[in-house]
PDB file of C-alpha atoms in Angstrom:
ATOM      1  CA  UNK A 555      76.101 -59.307 165.897  1.00 57.00           C
ATOM      2  CA  UNK A 556      79.032 -57.984 167.887  1.00 60.00           C
ATOM      3  CA  UNK A 557      80.648 -54.729 166.767  1.00 61.00           C
ATOM      4  CA  UNK A 558      84.123 -54.880 165.269  1.00 62.00           C
ATOM      5  CA  UNK A 559      86.676 -53.982 167.933  1.00 67.00           C
ATOM      6  CA  UNK A 560      88.438 -50.671 167.452  1.00 68.00           C
ATOM      7  CA  UNK A 561      91.924 -50.782 165.990  1.00 67.00           C
ATOM      8  CA  UNK A 562      94.638 -49.945 168.509  1.00 74.00           C
ATOM      9  CA  UNK A 563      97.203 -47.690 166.914  1.00 74.00           C
ATOM     10  CA  UNK A 564     100.805 -48.171 168.004  1.00 75.00           C
ATOM     11  CA  UNK A 565     103.026 -45.586 166.353  1.00 78.00           C
ATOM     12  CA  UNK A 566     105.838 -46.311 168.784  1.00 77.00           C
ATOM     13  CA  UNK A 567     106.647 -49.480 166.874  1.00 79.00           C
ATOM     14  CA  UNK A 568     108.068 -47.360 164.053  1.00 79.00           C
ATOM     15  CA  UNK A 569     110.736 -45.778 166.249  1.00 78.00           C
ATOM     16  CA  UNK A 570     111.837 -48.948 167.997  1.00 80.00           C
ATOM     17  CA  UNK A 571     114.541 -51.338 166.869  1.00 85.00           C
ATOM     18  CA  UNK A 572     114.899 -53.271 164.653  1.00 88.00           C
ATOM     19  CA  UNK A 573     111.911 -51.755 162.829  1.00 84.00           C
ATOM     20  CA  UNK A 574     113.355 -48.250 162.597  1.00 88.00           C
ATOM     21  CA  UNK A 575     116.547 -49.735 161.203  1.00 90.00           C
ATOM     22  CA  UNK A 576     114.562 -51.621 158.571  1.00 90.00           C
ATOM     23  CA  UNK A 577     112.905 -48.424 157.422  1.00 90.00           C
ATOM     24  CA  UNK A 578     116.235 -46.620 157.399  1.00 92.00           C
ATOM     25  CA  UNK A 579     117.818 -49.348 155.268  1.00 92.00           C
ATOM     26  CA  UNK A 580     114.765 -49.319 153.008  1.00 91.00           C
ATOM     27  CA  UNK A 581     115.124 -45.591 152.353  1.00 93.00           C
ATOM     28  CA  UNK A 582     118.839 -45.973 151.636  1.00 94.00           C
ATOM     29  CA  UNK A 583     118.270 -48.844 149.199  1.00 93.00           C
ATOM     30  CA  UNK A 584     115.439 -46.972 147.483  1.00 93.00           C
ATOM     31  CA  UNK A 585     117.558 -43.868 146.974  1.00 93.00           C
ATOM     32  CA  UNK A 586     120.635 -45.808 145.808  1.00 94.00           C
ATOM     33  CA  UNK A 587     118.672 -47.918 143.311  1.00 94.00           C
ATOM     34  CA  UNK A 588     116.904 -44.839 141.938  1.00 94.00           C
ATOM     35  CA  UNK A 589     120.101 -42.806 141.538  1.00 94.00           C
ATOM     36  CA  UNK A 590     122.076 -45.589 139.855  1.00 96.00           C
ATOM     37  CA  UNK A 591     119.126 -46.462 137.620  1.00 96.00           C
ATOM     38  CA  UNK A 592     118.694 -42.797 136.677  1.00 95.00           C
ATOM     39  CA  UNK A 593     122.375 -42.463 135.747  1.00 95.00           C
ATOM     40  CA  UNK A 594     122.077 -45.523 133.511  1.00 96.00           C
ATOM     41  CA  UNK A 595     118.754 -44.409 132.039  1.00 96.00           C
ATOM     42  CA  UNK A 596     119.913 -40.885 131.223  1.00 95.00           C
ATOM     43  CA  UNK A 597     123.170 -41.946 129.567  1.00 95.00           C
ATOM     44  CA  UNK A 598     121.715 -44.898 127.652  1.00 95.00           C
ATOM     45  CA  UNK A 599     118.509 -43.059 126.772  1.00 95.00           C
ATOM     46  CA  UNK A 600     120.474 -40.119 125.389  1.00 94.00           C
ATOM     47  CA  UNK A 601     122.527 -42.379 123.120  1.00 95.00           C
ATOM     48  CA  UNK A 602     119.450 -44.207 121.858  1.00 95.00           C
ATOM     49  CA  UNK A 603     117.490 -40.986 121.403  1.00 94.00           C
ATOM     50  CA  UNK A 604     120.304 -39.449 119.385  1.00 94.00           C
ATOM     51  CA  UNK A 605     120.599 -42.631 117.319  1.00 94.00           C
ATOM     52  CA  UNK A 606     116.930 -42.314 116.396  1.00 93.00           C
ATOM     53  CA  UNK A 607     117.626 -38.924 114.782  1.00 91.00           C
ATOM     54  CA  UNK A 608     120.832 -39.764 112.920  1.00 91.00           C
ATOM     55  CA  UNK A 609     120.869 -40.006 109.094  1.00 89.00           C
ATOM     56  CA  UNK A 610     121.847 -43.679 109.289  1.00 91.00           C
ATOM     57  CA  UNK A 611     118.916 -46.083 108.717  1.00 92.00           C
ATOM     58  CA  UNK A 612     120.542 -49.055 110.444  1.00 94.00           C
ATOM     59  CA  UNK A 613     121.163 -47.134 113.691  1.00 92.00           C
ATOM     60  CA  UNK A 614     117.671 -45.650 113.601  1.00 93.00           C
ATOM     61  CA  UNK A 615     116.064 -49.079 113.203  1.00 94.00           C
ATOM     62  CA  UNK A 616     118.224 -50.584 115.948  1.00 95.00           C
ATOM     63  CA  UNK A 617     117.354 -47.770 118.350  1.00 94.00           C
ATOM     64  CA  UNK A 618     113.664 -48.012 117.432  1.00 94.00           C
ATOM     65  CA  UNK A 619     113.707 -51.757 118.128  1.00 95.00           C
ATOM     66  CA  UNK A 620     115.175 -51.129 121.590  1.00 95.00           C
ATOM     67  CA  UNK A 621     112.485 -48.579 122.409  1.00 94.00           C
ATOM     68  CA  UNK A 622     109.669 -50.786 121.132  1.00 93.00           C
ATOM     69  CA  UNK A 623     110.857 -53.812 123.122  1.00 94.00           C
ATOM     70  CA  UNK A 624     111.663 -52.226 126.475  1.00 94.00           C
ATOM     71  CA  UNK A 625     108.811 -49.730 126.509  1.00 91.00           C
ATOM     72  CA  UNK A 626     106.105 -52.301 125.763  1.00 92.00           C
ATOM     73  CA  UNK A 627     107.065 -55.048 128.220  1.00 92.00           C
ATOM     74  CA  UNK A 628     105.674 -54.483 131.756  1.00 93.00           C
ATOM     75  CA  UNK A 629     108.420 -53.413 134.122  1.00 93.00           C
ATOM     76  CA  UNK A 630     107.520 -56.208 136.568  1.00 92.00           C
ATOM     77  CA  UNK A 631     108.088 -58.819 133.853  1.00 94.00           C
ATOM     78  CA  UNK A 632     111.399 -57.174 133.007  1.00 94.00           C
ATOM     79  CA  UNK A 633     112.425 -57.363 136.660  1.00 94.00           C
ATOM     80  CA  UNK A 634     111.834 -61.109 136.668  1.00 93.00           C
ATOM     81  CA  UNK A 635     113.696 -61.512 133.365  1.00 93.00           C
ATOM     82  CA  UNK A 636     116.763 -59.687 134.664  1.00 92.00           C
ATOM     83  CA  UNK A 637     116.889 -61.585 137.948  1.00 91.00           C
ATOM     84  CA  UNK A 638     115.598 -65.088 137.164  1.00 91.00           C
ATOM     85  CA  UNK A 639     116.043 -65.616 133.419  1.00 91.00           C
ATOM     86  CA  UNK A 640     119.186 -63.741 132.378  1.00 91.00           C
ATOM     87  CA  UNK A 641     121.615 -65.799 134.544  1.00 89.00           C
ATOM     88  CA  UNK A 642     120.186 -68.999 133.039  1.00 89.00           C
ATOM     89  CA  UNK A 643     120.625 -67.977 129.389  1.00 89.00           C
ATOM     90  CA  UNK A 644     124.168 -66.643 129.807  1.00 87.00           C
ATOM     91  CA  UNK A 645     127.183 -68.953 129.571  1.00 88.00           C
ATOM     92  CA  UNK A 646     127.589 -71.078 132.701  1.00 86.00           C
ATOM     93  CA  UNK A 647     130.464 -69.100 134.220  1.00 87.00           C
ATOM     94  CA  UNK A 648     128.837 -65.726 133.585  1.00 86.00           C
ATOM     95  CA  UNK A 649     125.503 -66.937 134.932  1.00 85.00           C
ATOM     96  CA  UNK A 650     127.119 -68.374 138.068  1.00 83.00           C
ATOM     97  CA  UNK A 651     128.973 -65.100 138.671  1.00 87.00           C
ATOM     98  CA  UNK A 652     125.772 -63.116 138.211  1.00 85.00           C
ATOM     99  CA  UNK A 653     123.826 -65.306 140.643  1.00 82.00           C
ATOM    100  CA  UNK A 654     126.478 -66.188 143.218  1.00 82.00           C
ATOM    101  CA  UNK A 655     129.663 -64.140 143.043  1.00 82.00           C
ATOM    102  CA  UNK A 656     128.266 -60.694 142.245  1.00 85.00           C
ATOM    103  CA  UNK A 657     127.730 -58.790 145.519  1.00 86.00           C
ATOM    104  CA  UNK A 658     124.005 -58.172 146.097  1.00 88.00           C
ATOM    105  CA  UNK A 659     122.716 -59.439 142.708  1.00 90.00           C
ATOM    106  CA  UNK A 660     119.194 -58.267 143.586  1.00 91.00           C
ATOM    107  CA  UNK A 661     120.418 -54.670 143.697  1.00 93.00           C
ATOM    108  CA  UNK A 662     122.213 -55.051 140.350  1.00 92.00           C
ATOM    109  CA  UNK A 663     119.141 -56.572 138.698  1.00 93.00           C
ATOM    110  CA  UNK A 664     116.875 -53.808 140.018  1.00 94.00           C
ATOM    111  CA  UNK A 665     119.216 -51.078 138.747  1.00 95.00           C
ATOM    112  CA  UNK A 666     119.566 -52.678 135.306  1.00 94.00           C
ATOM    113  CA  UNK A 667     115.844 -53.291 134.974  1.00 95.00           C
ATOM    114  CA  UNK A 668     114.713 -49.805 135.975  1.00 95.00           C
ATOM    115  CA  UNK A 669     117.575 -48.144 134.106  1.00 95.00           C
ATOM    116  CA  UNK A 670     116.979 -49.955 130.807  1.00 95.00           C
ATOM    117  CA  UNK A 671     113.223 -49.511 131.056  1.00 96.00           C
ATOM    118  CA  UNK A 672     113.480 -45.774 131.773  1.00 95.00           C
ATOM    119  CA  UNK A 673     116.103 -45.414 129.021  1.00 95.00           C
ATOM    120  CA  UNK A 674     113.505 -46.439 126.431  1.00 94.00           C
ATOM    121  CA  UNK A 675     111.227 -43.646 127.625  1.00 94.00           C
ATOM    122  CA  UNK A 676     114.008 -41.064 127.885  1.00 95.00           C
ATOM    123  CA  UNK A 677     115.119 -41.969 124.352  1.00 95.00           C
ATOM    124  CA  UNK A 678     111.734 -40.872 123.029  1.00 93.00           C
ATOM    125  CA  UNK A 679     111.954 -37.647 125.001  1.00 93.00           C
ATOM    126  CA  UNK A 680     115.437 -36.917 123.656  1.00 94.00           C
ATOM    127  CA  UNK A 681     114.280 -37.666 120.113  1.00 93.00           C
ATOM    128  CA  UNK A 682     111.340 -35.324 120.605  1.00 91.00           C
ATOM    129  CA  UNK A 683     113.566 -32.602 122.031  1.00 90.00           C
ATOM    130  CA  UNK A 684     115.994 -32.789 119.137  1.00 90.00           C
ATOM    131  CA  UNK A 685     113.101 -32.808 116.674  1.00 88.00           C
ATOM    132  CA  UNK A 686     111.714 -29.644 118.296  1.00 86.00           C
ATOM    133  CA  UNK A 687     114.841 -27.628 117.489  1.00 86.00           C
ATOM    134  CA  UNK A 688     114.181 -25.551 114.357  1.00 84.00           C
ATOM    135  CA  UNK A 689     115.830 -27.092 111.316  1.00 84.00           C
ATOM    136  CA  UNK A 690     117.235 -23.719 110.398  1.00 83.00           C
ATOM    137  CA  UNK A 691     119.640 -23.912 113.326  1.00 84.00           C
ATOM    138  CA  UNK A 692     121.027 -27.244 112.135  1.00 82.00           C
ATOM    139  CA  UNK A 693     121.314 -25.965 108.578  1.00 84.00           C
ATOM    140  CA  UNK A 694     123.107 -22.835 109.781  1.00 86.00           C
ATOM    141  CA  UNK A 695     125.510 -24.949 111.852  1.00 83.00           C
ATOM    142  CA  UNK A 696     126.353 -27.191 108.916  1.00 82.00           C
ATOM    143  CA  UNK A 697     126.731 -24.164 106.632  1.00 84.00           C
ATOM    144  CA  UNK A 698     129.154 -22.688 109.155  1.00 84.00           C
ATOM    145  CA  UNK A 699     131.390 -25.713 108.792  1.00 84.00           C
ATOM    146  CA  UNK A 700     130.359 -27.696 111.873  1.00 84.00           C
ATOM    147  CA  UNK A 701     130.446 -31.463 111.553  1.00 86.00           C
ATOM    148  CA  UNK A 702     127.466 -33.661 112.424  1.00 85.00           C
ATOM    149  CA  UNK A 703     129.011 -34.440 115.814  1.00 87.00           C
ATOM    150  CA  UNK A 704     129.658 -30.767 116.515  1.00 87.00           C
ATOM    151  CA  UNK A 705     126.122 -29.858 115.475  1.00 88.00           C
ATOM    152  CA  UNK A 706     124.702 -32.308 118.013  1.00 89.00           C
ATOM    153  CA  UNK A 707     127.164 -31.283 120.705  1.00 88.00           C
ATOM    154  CA  UNK A 708     126.825 -27.511 120.400  1.00 86.00           C
ATOM    155  CA  UNK A 709     123.337 -26.978 118.953  1.00 88.00           C
ATOM    156  CA  UNK A 710     120.877 -29.866 119.064  1.00 89.00           C
ATOM    157  CA  UNK A 711     121.581 -31.469 122.450  1.00 90.00           C
ATOM    158  CA  UNK A 712     121.966 -28.277 124.541  1.00 89.00           C
ATOM    159  CA  UNK A 713     118.700 -26.843 123.206  1.00 89.00           C
ATOM    160  CA  UNK A 714     116.892 -30.181 123.044  1.00 88.00           C
ATOM    161  CA  UNK A 715     117.659 -31.058 126.661  1.00 89.00           C
ATOM    162  CA  UNK A 716     116.402 -27.705 127.897  1.00 87.00           C
ATOM    163  CA  UNK A 717     113.138 -28.301 126.060  1.00 87.00           C
ATOM    164  CA  UNK A 718     112.569 -31.731 127.638  1.00 88.00           C
ATOM    165  CA  UNK A 719     113.460 -30.882 131.235  1.00 88.00           C
ATOM    166  CA  UNK A 720     109.806 -31.201 132.449  1.00 86.00           C
ATOM    167  CA  UNK A 721     109.293 -34.774 131.122  1.00 88.00           C
ATOM    168  CA  UNK A 722     112.754 -35.748 132.344  1.00 90.00           C
ATOM    169  CA  UNK A 723     111.758 -34.602 135.822  1.00 87.00           C
ATOM    170  CA  UNK A 724     108.620 -36.743 135.655  1.00 88.00           C
ATOM    171  CA  UNK A 725     110.710 -39.721 134.574  1.00 90.00           C
ATOM    172  CA  UNK A 726     113.129 -39.145 137.440  1.00 90.00           C
ATOM    173  CA  UNK A 727     110.285 -39.172 139.941  1.00 89.00           C
ATOM    174  CA  UNK A 728     108.817 -42.227 138.246  1.00 90.00           C
ATOM    175  CA  UNK A 729     112.007 -44.210 138.831  1.00 92.00           C
ATOM    176  CA  UNK A 730     111.741 -43.575 142.571  1.00 89.00           C
ATOM    177  CA  UNK A 731     108.187 -44.888 142.605  1.00 88.00           C
ATOM    178  CA  UNK A 732     109.077 -47.905 140.478  1.00 91.00           C
ATOM    179  CA  UNK A 733     111.738 -48.991 142.960  1.00 92.00           C
ATOM    180  CA  UNK A 734     108.900 -50.579 144.940  1.00 90.00           C
ATOM    181  CA  UNK A 735     108.789 -53.341 142.301  1.00 92.00           C
ATOM    182  CA  UNK A 736     112.240 -54.453 143.457  1.00 92.00           C
ATOM    183  CA  UNK A 737     110.655 -56.076 146.508  1.00 90.00           C
ATOM    184  CA  UNK A 738     109.543 -58.914 144.202  1.00 91.00           C
ATOM    185  CA  UNK A 739     113.157 -60.077 143.839  1.00 91.00           C
ATOM    186  CA  UNK A 740     114.122 -59.602 147.481  1.00 87.00           C
ATOM    187  CA  UNK A 741     115.418 -56.032 147.654  1.00 89.00           C
ATOM    188  CA  UNK A 742     114.753 -54.493 151.058  1.00 89.00           C
ATOM    189  CA  UNK A 743     113.454 -51.129 149.867  1.00 90.00           C
ATOM    190  CA  UNK A 744     110.774 -49.019 151.560  1.00 90.00           C
ATOM    191  CA  UNK A 745     107.756 -51.130 150.615  1.00 90.00           C
ATOM    192  CA  UNK A 746     109.517 -54.389 151.470  1.00 90.00           C
ATOM    193  CA  UNK A 747     110.599 -52.977 154.835  1.00 90.00           C
ATOM    194  CA  UNK A 748     107.009 -51.971 155.584  1.00 90.00           C
ATOM    195  CA  UNK A 749     105.721 -55.417 154.690  1.00 90.00           C
ATOM    196  CA  UNK A 750     108.336 -56.992 156.936  1.00 89.00           C
ATOM    197  CA  UNK A 751     107.352 -54.728 159.823  1.00 87.00           C
ATOM    198  CA  UNK A 752     103.698 -55.641 159.261  1.00 87.00           C
ATOM    199  CA  UNK A 753     104.445 -59.368 159.277  1.00 87.00           C
ATOM    200  CA  UNK A 754     106.439 -59.129 162.526  1.00 87.00           C
ATOM    201  CA  UNK A 755     104.206 -56.731 164.473  1.00 83.00           C
ATOM    202  CA  UNK A 756     100.774 -57.011 162.797  1.00 81.00           C
ATOM    203  CA  UNK A 757     100.729 -53.190 162.761  1.00 81.00           C
ATOM    204  CA  UNK A 758     100.021 -52.939 159.044  1.00 81.00           C
ATOM    205  CA  UNK A 759      98.359 -49.531 159.127  1.00 87.00           C
ATOM    206  CA  UNK A 760     101.331 -47.940 160.836  1.00 86.00           C
ATOM    207  CA  UNK A 761     103.880 -49.691 158.630  1.00 88.00           C
ATOM    208  CA  UNK A 762     102.298 -48.676 155.338  1.00 89.00           C
ATOM    209  CA  UNK A 763     101.460 -45.203 156.613  1.00 90.00           C
ATOM    210  CA  UNK A 764     105.189 -44.814 157.262  1.00 90.00           C
ATOM    211  CA  UNK A 765     105.962 -46.050 153.730  1.00 90.00           C
ATOM    212  CA  UNK A 766     103.488 -43.554 152.293  1.00 91.00           C
ATOM    213  CA  UNK A 767     105.010 -40.702 154.294  1.00 92.00           C
ATOM    214  CA  UNK A 768     108.541 -41.668 153.231  1.00 91.00           C
ATOM    215  CA  UNK A 769     107.681 -41.866 149.536  1.00 91.00           C
ATOM    216  CA  UNK A 770     105.804 -38.573 149.744  1.00 91.00           C
ATOM    217  CA  UNK A 771     108.651 -36.857 151.603  1.00 91.00           C
ATOM    218  CA  UNK A 772     111.254 -38.018 149.098  1.00 89.00           C
ATOM    219  CA  UNK A 773     109.051 -36.967 146.173  1.00 88.00           C
ATOM    220  CA  UNK A 774     108.391 -33.528 147.655  1.00 90.00           C
ATOM    221  CA  UNK A 775     112.096 -32.870 148.215  1.00 90.00           C
ATOM    222  CA  UNK A 776     112.936 -34.008 144.696  1.00 86.00           C
ATOM    223  CA  UNK A 777     110.068 -32.001 143.239  1.00 85.00           C
ATOM    224  CA  UNK A 778     111.276 -28.865 145.011  1.00 88.00           C
ATOM    225  CA  UNK A 779     114.824 -29.313 143.691  1.00 87.00           C
ATOM    226  CA  UNK A 780     113.853 -30.273 140.162  1.00 84.00           C
ATOM    227  CA  UNK A 781     111.420 -27.391 139.805  1.00 84.00           C
ATOM    228  CA  UNK A 782     114.297 -25.042 140.564  1.00 86.00           C
ATOM    229  CA  UNK A 783     116.258 -26.731 137.788  1.00 84.00           C
ATOM    230  CA  UNK A 784     113.309 -26.418 135.426  1.00 80.00           C
ATOM    231  CA  UNK A 785     112.962 -22.716 136.188  1.00 81.00           C
ATOM    232  CA  UNK A 786     116.661 -22.077 135.529  1.00 82.00           C
ATOM    233  CA  UNK A 787     116.830 -24.055 132.273  1.00 79.00           C
ATOM    234  CA  UNK A 788     113.571 -22.850 130.711  1.00 78.00           C
ATOM    235  CA  UNK A 789     114.015 -21.187 127.336  1.00 75.00           C
ATOM    236  CA  UNK A 790     111.777 -18.086 127.249  1.00 71.00           C
ATOM    237  CA  UNK A 791     109.018 -18.492 124.692  1.00 65.00           C
ATOM    238  CA  UNK A 792     109.671 -22.220 124.129  1.00 61.00           C
ATOM    239  CA  UNK A 793     108.150 -23.771 127.259  1.00 54.00           C
ATOM    240  CA  UNK A 794     105.020 -22.567 129.003  1.00 44.00           C
ATOM    241  CA  UNK A 795     105.604 -21.296 132.501  1.00 43.00           C
ATOM    242  CA  UNK A 796     102.684 -23.127 134.116  1.00 41.00           C
ATOM    243  CA  UNK A 797     101.793 -22.873 137.779  1.00 39.00           C
ATOM    244  CA  UNK A 798     104.912 -23.665 139.805  1.00 35.00           C
TER     245      UNK A 798
END
């Protein structure tokens, strides 16, 4: 039995064109998808989370239904639904625009999928944060003459968001990792770029080692920045310090 030949590493392939350009474009697409998806998730998740705490049963049930649907369907299935199914169930003109006329429909579908999925998780975090605010503060605000909207704006949301900064940070990092699913609909993000490099050069170890290093580098930078935010927004006595 002949021994398996040793693998010949070729790191130079990662700094040659067009492979370096593919990785560069992959990083850019990953960051852009994550940032747009996070903006959508934070805004939509905040609205849904607030709706789940309002004294209006219809809005609470509607918000709960959204959370139950989007949180319990695998994100990969949702990606396929946004890209392949949604254009087919819309009216013909809208579906044609979404598939043909919209610039880079794969990017749009990835942003909508990750944003709506993360919004269902952020909604629960916002609901939990608002629920963690002592009821006495809300009662004092209402007794002082503040309306329901003013109570949320000046009391519940400012305190609630500071309480849930740690899980929001985890969700933010999770969106970056979930961008890799976008390769299934043709988005050239980091993982897709690495697979393309592997298929052209047969240097799979190098290609996916580069993807691992890029994901880790992005996560470490984001973790450094977000931990500074967490330290500045922590309410003394409300959130454990932990080992930062």
